[in-house]
Short mmCIF file of C-alpha atoms in Angstrom, two decimals:
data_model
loop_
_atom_site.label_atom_id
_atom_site.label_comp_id
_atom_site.label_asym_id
_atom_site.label_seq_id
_atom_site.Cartn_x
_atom_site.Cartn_y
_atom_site.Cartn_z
CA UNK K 1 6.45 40.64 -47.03
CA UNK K 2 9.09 38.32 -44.66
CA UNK K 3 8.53 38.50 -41.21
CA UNK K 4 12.10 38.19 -41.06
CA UNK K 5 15.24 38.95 -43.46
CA UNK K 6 16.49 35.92 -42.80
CA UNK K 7 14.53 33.32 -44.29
CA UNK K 8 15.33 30.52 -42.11
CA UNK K 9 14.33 32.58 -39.13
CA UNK K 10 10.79 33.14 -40.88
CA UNK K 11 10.77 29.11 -41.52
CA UNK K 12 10.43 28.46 -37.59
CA UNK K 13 7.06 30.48 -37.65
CA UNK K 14 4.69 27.17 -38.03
CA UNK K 15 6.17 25.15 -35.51
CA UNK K 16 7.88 28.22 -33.05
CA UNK K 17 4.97 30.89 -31.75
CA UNK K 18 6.39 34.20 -32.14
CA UNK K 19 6.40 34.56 -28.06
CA UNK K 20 9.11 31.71 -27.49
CA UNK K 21 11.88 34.26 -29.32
CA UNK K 22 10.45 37.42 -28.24
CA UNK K 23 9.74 36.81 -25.10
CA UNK K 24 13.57 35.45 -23.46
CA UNK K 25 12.20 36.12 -20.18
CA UNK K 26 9.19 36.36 -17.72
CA UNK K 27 8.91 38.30 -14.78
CA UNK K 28 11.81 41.27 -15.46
CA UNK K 29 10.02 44.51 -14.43
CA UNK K 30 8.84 42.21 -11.21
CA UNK K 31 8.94 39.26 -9.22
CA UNK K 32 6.40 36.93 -10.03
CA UNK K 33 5.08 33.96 -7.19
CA UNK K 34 6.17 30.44 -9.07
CA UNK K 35 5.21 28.38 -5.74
CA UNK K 36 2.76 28.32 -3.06
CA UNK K 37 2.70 25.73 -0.50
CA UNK K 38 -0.98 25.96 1.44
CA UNK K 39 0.69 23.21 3.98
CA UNK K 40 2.68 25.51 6.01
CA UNK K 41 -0.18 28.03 6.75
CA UNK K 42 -1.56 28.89 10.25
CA UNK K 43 1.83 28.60 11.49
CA UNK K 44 3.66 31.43 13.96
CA UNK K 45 6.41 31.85 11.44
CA UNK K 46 7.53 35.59 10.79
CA UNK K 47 5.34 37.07 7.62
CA UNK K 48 6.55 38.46 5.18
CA UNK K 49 4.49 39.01 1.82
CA UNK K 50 7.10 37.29 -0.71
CA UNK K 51 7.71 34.78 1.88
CA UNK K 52 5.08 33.96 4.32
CA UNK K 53 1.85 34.47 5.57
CA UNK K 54 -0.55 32.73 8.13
CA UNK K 55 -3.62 33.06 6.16
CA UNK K 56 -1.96 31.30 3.30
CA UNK K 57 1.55 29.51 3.42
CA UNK K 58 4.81 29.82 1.91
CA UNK K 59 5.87 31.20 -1.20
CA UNK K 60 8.48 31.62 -3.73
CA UNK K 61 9.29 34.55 -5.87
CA UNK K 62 11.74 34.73 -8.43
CA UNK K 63 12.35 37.10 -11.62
CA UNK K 64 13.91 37.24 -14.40
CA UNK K 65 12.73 33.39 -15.08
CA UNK K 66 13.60 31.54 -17.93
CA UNK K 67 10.16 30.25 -19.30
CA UNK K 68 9.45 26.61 -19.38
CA UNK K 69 8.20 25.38 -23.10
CA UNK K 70 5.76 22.93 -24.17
CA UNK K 71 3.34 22.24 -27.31
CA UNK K 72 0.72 24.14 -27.02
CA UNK K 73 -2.40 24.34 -29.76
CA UNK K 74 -4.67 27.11 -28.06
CA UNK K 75 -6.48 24.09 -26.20
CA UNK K 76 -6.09 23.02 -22.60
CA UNK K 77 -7.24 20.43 -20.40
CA UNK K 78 -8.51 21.63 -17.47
CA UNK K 79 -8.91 19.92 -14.20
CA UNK K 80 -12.63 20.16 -12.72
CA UNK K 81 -13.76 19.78 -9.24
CA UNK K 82 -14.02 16.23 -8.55
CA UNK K 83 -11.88 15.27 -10.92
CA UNK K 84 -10.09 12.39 -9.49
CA UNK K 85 -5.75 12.91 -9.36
CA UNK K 86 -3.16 10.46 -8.72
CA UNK K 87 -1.42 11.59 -5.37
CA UNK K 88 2.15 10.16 -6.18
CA UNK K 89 2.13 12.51 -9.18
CA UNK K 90 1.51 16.42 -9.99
CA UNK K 91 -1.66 17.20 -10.82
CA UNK K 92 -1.97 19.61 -14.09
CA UNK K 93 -4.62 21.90 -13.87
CA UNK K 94 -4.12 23.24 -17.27
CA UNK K 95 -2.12 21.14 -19.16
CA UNK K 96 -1.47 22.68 -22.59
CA UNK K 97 -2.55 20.36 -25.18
CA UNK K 98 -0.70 19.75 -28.71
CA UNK K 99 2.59 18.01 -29.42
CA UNK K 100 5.27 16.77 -32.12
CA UNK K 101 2.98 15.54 -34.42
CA UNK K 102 -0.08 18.42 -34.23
CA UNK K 103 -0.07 20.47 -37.40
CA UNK K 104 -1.87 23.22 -35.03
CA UNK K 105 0.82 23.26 -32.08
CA UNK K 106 3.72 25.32 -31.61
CA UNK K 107 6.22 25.57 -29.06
CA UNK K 108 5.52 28.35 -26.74
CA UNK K 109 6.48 30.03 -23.70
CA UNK K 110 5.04 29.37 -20.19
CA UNK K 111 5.79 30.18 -16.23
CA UNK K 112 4.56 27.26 -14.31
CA UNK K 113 3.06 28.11 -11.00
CA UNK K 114 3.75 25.15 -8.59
CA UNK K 115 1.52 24.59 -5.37
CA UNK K 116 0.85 22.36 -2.96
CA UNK K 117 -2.72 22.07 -2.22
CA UNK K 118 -4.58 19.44 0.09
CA UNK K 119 -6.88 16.77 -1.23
CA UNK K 120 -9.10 14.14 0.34
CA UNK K 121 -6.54 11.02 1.40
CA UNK K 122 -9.63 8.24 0.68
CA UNK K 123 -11.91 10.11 -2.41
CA UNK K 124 -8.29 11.05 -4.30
CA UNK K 125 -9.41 14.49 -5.65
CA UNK K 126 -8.63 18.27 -4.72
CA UNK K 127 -10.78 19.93 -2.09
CA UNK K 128 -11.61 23.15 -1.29
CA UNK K 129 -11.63 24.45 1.99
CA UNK K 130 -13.87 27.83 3.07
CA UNK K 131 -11.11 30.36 3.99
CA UNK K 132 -13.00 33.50 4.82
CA UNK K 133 -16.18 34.09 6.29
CA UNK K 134 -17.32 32.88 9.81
CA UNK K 135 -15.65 28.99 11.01
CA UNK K 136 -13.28 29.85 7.76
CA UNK K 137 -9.67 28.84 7.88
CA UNK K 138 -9.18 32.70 7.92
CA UNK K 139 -10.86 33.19 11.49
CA UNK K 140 -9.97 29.90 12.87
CA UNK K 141 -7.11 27.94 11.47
CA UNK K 142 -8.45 24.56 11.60
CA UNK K 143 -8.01 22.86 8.68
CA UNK K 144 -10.78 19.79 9.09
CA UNK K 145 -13.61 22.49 9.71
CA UNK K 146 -12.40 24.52 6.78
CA UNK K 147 -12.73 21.83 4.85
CA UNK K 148 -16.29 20.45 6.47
CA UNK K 149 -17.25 23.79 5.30
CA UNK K 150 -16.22 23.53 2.09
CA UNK K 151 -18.08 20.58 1.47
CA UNK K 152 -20.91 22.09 1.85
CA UNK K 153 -20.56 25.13 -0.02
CA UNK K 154 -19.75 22.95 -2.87
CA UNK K 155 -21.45 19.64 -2.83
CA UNK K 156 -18.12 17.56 -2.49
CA UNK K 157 -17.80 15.07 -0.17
CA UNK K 158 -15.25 15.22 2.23
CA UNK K 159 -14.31 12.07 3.66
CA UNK K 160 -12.74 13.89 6.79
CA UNK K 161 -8.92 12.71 5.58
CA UNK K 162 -6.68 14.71 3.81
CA UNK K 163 -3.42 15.26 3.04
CA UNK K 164 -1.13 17.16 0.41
CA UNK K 165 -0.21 17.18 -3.30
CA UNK K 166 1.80 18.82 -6.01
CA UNK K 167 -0.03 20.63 -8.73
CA UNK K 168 0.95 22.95 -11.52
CA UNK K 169 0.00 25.35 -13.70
CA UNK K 170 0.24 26.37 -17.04
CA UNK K 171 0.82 30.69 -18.00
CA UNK K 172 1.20 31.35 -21.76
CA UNK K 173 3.96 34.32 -22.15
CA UNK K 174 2.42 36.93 -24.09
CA UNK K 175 3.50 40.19 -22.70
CA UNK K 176 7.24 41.66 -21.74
CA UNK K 177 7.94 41.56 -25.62
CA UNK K 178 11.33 43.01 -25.72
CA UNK K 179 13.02 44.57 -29.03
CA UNK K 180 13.96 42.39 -31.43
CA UNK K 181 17.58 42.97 -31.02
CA UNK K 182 17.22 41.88 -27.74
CA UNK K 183 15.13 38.23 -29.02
CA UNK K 184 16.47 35.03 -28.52
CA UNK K 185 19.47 33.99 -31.54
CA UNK K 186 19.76 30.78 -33.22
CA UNK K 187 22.64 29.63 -30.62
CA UNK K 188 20.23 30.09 -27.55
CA UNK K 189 18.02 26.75 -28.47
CA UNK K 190 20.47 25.25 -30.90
CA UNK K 191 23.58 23.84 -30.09
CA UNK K 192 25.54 22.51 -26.78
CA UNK K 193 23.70 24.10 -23.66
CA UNK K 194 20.61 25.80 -25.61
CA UNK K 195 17.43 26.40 -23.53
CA UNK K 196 15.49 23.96 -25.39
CA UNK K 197 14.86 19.93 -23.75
CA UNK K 198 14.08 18.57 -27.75
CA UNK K 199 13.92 15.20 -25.99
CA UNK K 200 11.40 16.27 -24.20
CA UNK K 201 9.41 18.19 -27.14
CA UNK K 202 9.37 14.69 -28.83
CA UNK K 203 12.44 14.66 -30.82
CA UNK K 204 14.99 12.74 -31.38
CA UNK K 205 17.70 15.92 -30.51
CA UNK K 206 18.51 19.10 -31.85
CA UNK K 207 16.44 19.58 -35.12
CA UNK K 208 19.39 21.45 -36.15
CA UNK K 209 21.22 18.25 -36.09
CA UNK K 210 18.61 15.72 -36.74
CA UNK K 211 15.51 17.49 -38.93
CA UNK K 212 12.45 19.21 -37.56
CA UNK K 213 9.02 17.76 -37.10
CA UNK K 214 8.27 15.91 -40.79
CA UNK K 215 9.76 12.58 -40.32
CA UNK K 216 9.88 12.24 -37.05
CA UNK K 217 8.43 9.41 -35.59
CA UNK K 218 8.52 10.05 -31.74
CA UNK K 219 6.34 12.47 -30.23
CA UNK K 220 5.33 14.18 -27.05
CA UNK K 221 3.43 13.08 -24.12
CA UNK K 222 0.66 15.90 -25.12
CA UNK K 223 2.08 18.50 -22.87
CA UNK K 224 5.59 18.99 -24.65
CA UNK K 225 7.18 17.61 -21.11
#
């Protein structure tokens, strides 16, 4: 049996995971946070739950999100404690793995929840501060002691210097399936204006236009961006 009546819908199932039509959008029954940033926190600002709080910063909501897609193979790097980041870039904490040329990836669906989070200016890795509890950032609001705590807790040297950094992370879309009346069509990826970045995904443009994934001799940078 055809998952679809139209064959060349059904043709997209190897390299397109079923989410990435049926899923056109994340967060519709509810606004979901896309962004904290931890480096406003412990300010007097007015709080509001979807906007502000002292304990932990600033955030964004939004809903009704278009999802961001990437190559994805079931796999993901994950970043680990210690792990050492590059502060002038955005540090993945689970990067989807797969690209162009993976027989095993397809494109899928994702919400990307952006943060800023501090790390430790000299060691260049993520730390993690002791929020609750008694000298916690919770009770007190001092950042150094937070993180002095921390340390302990978890082993990691703290050289007594941080600062902040951009991270991300990955969300597969697998729920909010909507009818599939209401999936994405053909003219929503393909064509002038489609949701799609195939530049990005590792080809050369629009497979419409220039052939899908046999052939092709560029490919992604591992996380479809």
């Amino acid at each position: 049996t055809e998952l679809h009546d139209d064959q060349r819908i059904s043709d997209h199932v190897d390299t397109v995971a079923c989410q990435t039509c049926h899923i056109p959008l994340g967060a519709v029954r509810e606004p979901t946070k896309i962004h904290w940033d931890w480096s406003t926190a412990g300010q007097d600002f007015p709080e509001d739950p979807h906007e502000y709080l002292r304990i932990k910063g600033s955030f964004v909501y939004a809903e009704n999100i278009m999802p961001e897609y990437y190559w994805f193979n079931g796999r993901a790097d994950r970043y680990l404690l210690g792990d050492p980041i590059d502060p002038e870039a955005v540090t993945l904490i689970n990067e989807p793995l797969g690209d162009l040329l993976d027989p095993a990836a397809q494109i899928w669906p994702f919400k990307v929840h952006r943060a800023i989070q501090m790390y430790d200016a000299v060691f260049n890795y993520l730390l993690q501060p002791q929020t609750f509890g008694e000298g916690g950032f919770w009770t007190e609001f001092d950042w150094d002691q937070a993180l002095r705590l921390g340390s302990q807790a978890t082993g990691l040297p703290y050289s007594g210097s941080y600062d902040w950094v951009e991270t991300a992370m990955y969300w597969p879309l697998s729920h909010m399936v909507v009818p599939a009346d209401h999936a994405l069509q053909c003219q929503d990826c393909h064509g002038e204006g489609g949701r799609m970045d195939w530049e990005a995904l590792g080809y050369y443009g629009d497979p419409m236009l220039w052939g899908g994934r046999e052939g092709t001799a560029g490919s992604g940078d591992g996380g479809g961006q």
